[in-house]
C-alpha atoms as one frame of an Amber mdcrd trajectory, in Angstrom:
protein
 -24.722  13.625   0.840 -21.763  11.177   0.950 -21.527   8.546  -1.752 -20.371
   5.193  -0.719 -17.918   3.374  -3.094 -16.581  -0.115  -3.339 -14.429  -1.903
  -5.433 -15.041  -5.679  -6.144 -11.759  -7.676  -7.059 -11.010 -11.539  -7.502
  -7.637 -13.237  -7.322  -8.178 -14.559 -10.878 -10.427 -14.148 -13.662 -13.508
 -15.811 -11.828 -15.744 -15.081  -8.956 -15.840 -18.807  -7.935 -13.555 -21.756
  -7.849 -12.346 -22.538 -11.526  -9.670 -25.141 -11.623  -8.525 -24.159 -14.765
  -7.988 -20.366 -14.131  -4.373 -19.706 -13.620  -4.367 -15.833 -14.431  -3.888
 -14.658 -11.189  -3.207 -10.919 -10.096   0.105 -10.211  -8.474   0.276  -9.236
  -4.767   1.662  -5.867  -5.868  -1.458  -5.290  -8.058  -3.973  -6.084  -5.252
  -1.731  -3.731  -3.055  -1.956  -1.101  -5.764  -5.765  -1.548  -5.804  -6.411
  -1.363  -2.190  -4.345   1.830  -2.069  -6.445   3.224  -4.805  -9.815   2.405
  -3.160  -8.547   4.043   0.351  -7.392   7.069  -1.612 -10.888   7.234  -3.195
 -12.722   6.676   0.049 -13.896   3.361  -1.219 -14.013  -0.157   0.329 -11.937
  -2.953  -1.249 -13.626  -6.447  -1.479 -11.265  -9.193  -2.273 -13.108 -12.349
  -3.424 -11.830 -15.690  -3.426 -13.779 -18.999  -4.519 -13.517 -22.090  -2.237
 -14.018 -25.487  -3.810 -16.852 -27.484  -3.464 -15.699 -28.784  -0.206 -15.237
 -25.604   1.231 -11.458 -25.432   1.234  -9.508 -22.358  -0.172  -7.287 -23.080
  -3.257  -3.633 -23.222  -2.103  -2.740 -20.363  -4.733  -5.432 -18.409  -3.192
  -4.374 -18.965   0.181  -0.783 -17.958  -0.312  -1.751 -14.435  -2.371  -3.961
 -13.721   0.396  -1.402 -14.592   3.115   1.163 -12.126   1.318  -1.240  -9.447
   0.989  -2.279  -9.855   4.669   1.633  -9.254   5.383   1.609  -5.860   3.791
  -2.092  -4.841   5.129  -0.830  -5.968   8.772   2.287  -3.673   8.511   0.109
  -0.522   7.531  -2.890  -1.444   9.125  -3.172   2.160  10.527  -3.245   3.622
   7.020  -5.830   1.240   5.725  -8.603   0.997   8.425 -10.270   3.821   9.655
  -8.782   6.567   7.241 -10.259   8.794   4.442  -8.923  10.770   1.604  -7.057
  13.785   2.595  -8.352  17.184   1.229  -4.586  18.055   0.860  -2.593  16.726
  -1.998   0.850  15.154  -2.539   2.942  14.860  -5.469   4.125  11.046  -5.863
   1.990   9.681  -3.214  -1.626   9.239  -2.134  -2.785  11.188   1.059  -4.876
   9.696   3.633  -6.299  11.424   6.748  -6.404   9.218  10.129  -7.744  10.451
  13.495  -4.254  11.244  14.638  -2.217  11.494  11.437  -1.751  11.804   7.786
  -0.360   8.911   5.725   1.480   9.303   2.347   1.289   6.102   0.506   4.187
   5.836  -1.918   3.700   3.086  -4.806   6.530   1.474  -6.703   9.545   1.869
  -4.062  12.453   0.261  -5.646  14.969  -2.011  -3.597  18.331  -0.894  -2.914
  21.467  -2.774  -3.363  24.321  -3.427  -6.025  23.144  -1.795  -9.383  24.189
  -5.116 -11.084  21.642  -6.924  -8.978  18.627  -4.614  -8.202  16.028  -3.485
 -10.773  16.052   0.290 -11.313  16.823   1.879  -7.995  15.977   5.707  -8.475
  15.854   8.526  -6.316  12.069  10.044  -5.785  10.686  12.514  -3.536   7.083
  13.167  -2.062   6.233  16.872  -2.324   3.442  17.479   0.071   0.800  20.143
   0.008   2.295  23.743   0.909  -0.331  24.330   3.571   0.639  21.303   5.542
   3.160  21.686   8.535   4.627  18.436   9.098   6.122  17.999  12.855   7.282
  14.456  12.628   7.434  11.669   9.867   8.316   8.031  10.045   7.881   4.787
   7.772   5.313   2.350   8.947   7.357  -0.688   7.931  10.475   0.110   9.761
   9.677   2.885  12.289  12.734   4.964  10.595  12.200   8.767  11.182  11.959
  10.706   7.739  13.604  13.952   7.327  11.053  16.568   6.089  12.401  19.597
   4.445  10.600  22.235   2.395   7.438  20.051   2.843   9.181  17.094   0.921
  10.996  14.157   1.682  13.129  11.569  -0.044  11.561   8.119  -0.594  14.045
   5.659   1.004  14.231   2.484  -1.214  13.649  -0.909   0.752  16.709  -2.566
   1.857  17.830  -5.497  -0.358  15.959  -8.652   0.331  12.475  -6.624   1.209
  10.171  -5.273  -1.246   6.799  -4.595  -0.132   5.683  -2.739  -3.364   4.619
   0.501  -1.456   5.693   2.328   1.588   3.569   4.221   4.043   4.781   7.513
   5.737   3.078   8.354   8.830   2.917  12.250   8.973   2.166  14.312  12.128
   0.811  17.548  11.770
């Protein structure tokens, strides 16, 4: 029997509006929480507490807007997916109706080494049982070269940092 799971998260430390609570989570942390939930087959419930007049706090609104940008760019890997029985090194694998998705966390930004923080080469190594026909990054549409069931994680171009990249894998 399947077991339903859900992670309930708040933007700061309170379930309702708290004027003196400034301990907000980062957009990156919220994205990582969402990725972990989808990888475990769980729902992600993100709460914000409106003020007494029903308005949403401007900081909450800003965080939700930025989080929503990532979700919109990667919607096909967020909605209607389930954990994939195959595994990958350096990525969370999700299974959709027509494709697999490799979600890679902590993707660096490319650029001048004097400007960017820690550009490093990383690879995703896929389960040898998978036969990938085609791969591309969801955020840019750029094709990914898959060799020996692995691929290099291309850093974000300077000026873009989305915390995590999603590769759409056609098998």
